[in-house]
Coordinates of C-alpha atoms in Angstrom, one line a residue:
M1434 CA 7.9 26.5 11.9
N1435 CA 4.2 26.1 12.3
E1436 CA 2.2 23.3 14.7
L1437 CA 2.0 21.2 10.9
E1438 CA -0.1 17.7 11.4
I1439 CA 0.1 15.6 8.8
T1440 CA -2.2 12.2 8.7
P1441 CA -0.3 8.6 7.4
A1442 CA -1.6 8.7 3.9
E1443 CA -0.6 12.3 3.7
W1444 CA 3.2 11.4 4.4
R1445 CA 3.3 8.7 1.7
V1446 CA 2.7 12.0 -0.8
M1447 CA 5.4 14.2 1.1
R1448 CA 7.6 12.0 0.8
I1449 CA 7.4 11.3 -3.3
V1450 CA 7.0 14.8 -3.1
W1451 CA 10.1 15.4 -0.8
S1452 CA 12.4 13.5 -3.0
K1453 CA 11.0 14.5 -6.3
K1454 CA 10.9 18.2 -5.4
A1455 CA 8.2 18.6 -8.0
V1456 CA 5.2 16.2 -9.2
T1457 CA 2.1 16.3 -10.9
S1458 CA -0.7 14.8 -9.3
S1459 CA -0.3 12.0 -12.2
Q1460 CA 3.1 10.9 -10.7
V1461 CA 2.4 10.7 -7.6
I1462 CA -0.6 8.4 -8.3
E1463 CA 1.7 7.0 -10.7
F1464 CA 4.0 6.4 -8.1
L1465 CA 1.8 5.2 -5.2
A1466 CA -0.1 2.8 -6.9
P1467 CA 2.1 -0.1 -6.5
L1468 CA 1.7 0.4 -3.0
M1469 CA -1.4 1.9 -2.0
D1470 CA -5.0 0.9 -3.4
W1471 CA -6.3 4.5 -3.5
K1472 CA -8.6 6.0 -6.5
D1473 CA -7.4 8.9 -8.4
A1474 CA -9.4 11.5 -6.4
T1475 CA -8.1 10.0 -2.8
V1476 CA -5.0 11.6 -3.6
K1477 CA -5.4 14.6 -5.7
T1478 CA -7.3 15.1 -2.2
L1479 CA -4.5 14.5 0.0
L1480 CA -2.6 16.8 -1.9
R1481 CA -4.8 19.7 -2.0
R1482 CA -5.3 19.3 2.0
L1483 CA -1.3 19.6 1.9
V1484 CA -2.1 22.9 -0.1
E1485 CA -4.3 24.3 2.3
K1486 CA -1.9 23.0 5.0
G1487 CA 1.1 24.6 3.9
A1488 CA 2.7 21.6 3.5
L1489 CA 2.6 21.9 -0.5
T1490 CA 2.5 24.8 -2.9
A1491 CA 0.4 24.1 -6.5
T1492 CA 1.5 26.3 -9.0
K1493 CA -0.9 26.2 -12.6
Q1494 CA 1.1 24.7 -15.8
G1495 CA -1.1 23.9 -18.4
R1496 CA -3.5 21.3 -17.5
A1497 CA -1.4 20.7 -14.9
F1498 CA -0.7 21.9 -11.3
I1499 CA 2.9 21.2 -10.5
Y1500 CA 3.5 20.3 -6.8
R1501 CA 6.3 21.3 -4.8
P1502 CA 7.1 21.0 -0.6
A1503 CA 6.9 24.0 1.3
V1504 CA 8.3 22.7 4.3
E1505 CA 12.0 21.1 4.5
E1506 CA 11.9 17.3 5.5
Q1507 CA 14.1 17.1 8.4
A1508 CA 12.5 19.9 10.2
T1509 CA 8.9 18.3 9.8
I1510 CA 10.4 15.0 10.8
D1511 CA 11.9 17.2 13.8
Q1512 CA 8.8 18.2 14.5
A1513 CA 6.6 15.3 14.5
V1514 CA 9.0 13.5 16.6
E1515 CA 9.0 16.1 19.0
N1516 CA 4.7 16.2 18.9
L1517 CA 5.0 12.3 19.6
F1518 CA 6.8 13.0 22.3
S1519 CA 5.4 15.6 24.8
G1520 CA 2.2 13.9 24.1
I1521 CA 3.9 11.1 26.3
C1522 CA 4.7 10.7 29.9
Q1523 CA 8.2 11.1 30.3
M1524 CA 9.0 7.4 32.0
R1525 CA 8.1 5.4 29.1
A1526 CA 9.8 7.6 26.7
G1527 CA 12.9 5.5 27.2
D1528 CA 11.0 2.7 26.2
A1529 CA 9.5 4.4 23.7
L1530 CA 12.8 4.9 21.6
I1531 CA 14.6 1.4 22.5
H1532 CA 11.2 -0.5 20.7
A1533 CA 12.1 2.2 17.9
M1534 CA 15.3 1.5 17.3
K1535 CA 14.9 -2.2 17.0
Q1536 CA 12.3 -1.5 14.6
V1537 CA 14.2 1.0 12.1
P1538 CA 16.9 0.2 10.3
L1539 CA 19.8 1.9 10.8
S1540 CA 23.5 2.5 9.5
K1541 CA 27.0 2.6 10.8
N1542 CA 26.6 5.9 10.8
D1543 CA 24.1 6.7 12.4
V1544 CA 24.7 3.7 15.0
H1545 CA 27.9 6.2 15.9
A1546 CA 26.0 9.0 16.4
L1547 CA 23.3 7.3 18.7
Q1548 CA 26.2 5.7 20.5
A1549 CA 28.4 8.7 21.0
L1550 CA 25.0 11.1 22.1
L1551 CA 24.0 8.8 24.4
A1552 CA 27.3 8.7 25.6
E1553 CA 27.0 12.4 26.7
K1554 CA 23.6 12.2 27.6
A1555 CA 25.0 9.7 30.3
K1556 CA 27.2 12.1 31.8
A1557 CA 24.1 13.6 33.6
A1558 CA 21.1 11.4 33.3
P1559 CA 19.1 10.9 36.6
E1560 CA 18.5 7.7 37.5
Q1561 CA 14.5 7.8 37.1
V1562 CA 13.3 10.4 34.8
P1563 CA 9.5 12.3 36.7
C1564 CA 6.1 11.1 35.6
N1565 CA 5.1 14.2 33.3
C1566 CA 1.2 13.0 33.6
L1567 CA -0.6 14.0 36.4
P1568 CA 1.0 16.6 38.9
G1569 CA 0.5 14.9 42.2
D1570 CA -1.2 12.0 41.2
E1571 CA -0.4 9.5 43.7
M1572 CA -2.1 7.1 41.8
C1573 CA -0.4 7.0 37.9
N1574 CA 1.2 4.0 37.4
C1575 CA 4.0 4.6 35.3
D1576 CA 6.5 3.0 37.4

């Protein structure tokens, strides 16, 4: 999967398209109207940008365009998470995950899967993860 950068506003649009599989701009506007104070042109601009980025396809049907996802939802989410964690200090990743776990609602199945994964990772986990901010920087304040 190519590097796909999606803005927070574009994520809102993508969630609708992934859920509905195929939508018109009018449908996206209708879904977002109660949530966002966006003008119709804003939604159409977001749709156009997502098509340009390769995240959506647009097919002309009569006077409207039908938008469909061109990327898979889970793969796109996974890429966004990998991008986030590749840009932060490894020593801070654990704290970021703990914060996320406190904020994100999880099902019992999610909790059990995480517990199993953590138990497996604990077997080979080092006492401390090394800092990856600046190589050889004794002044790093990550610890």
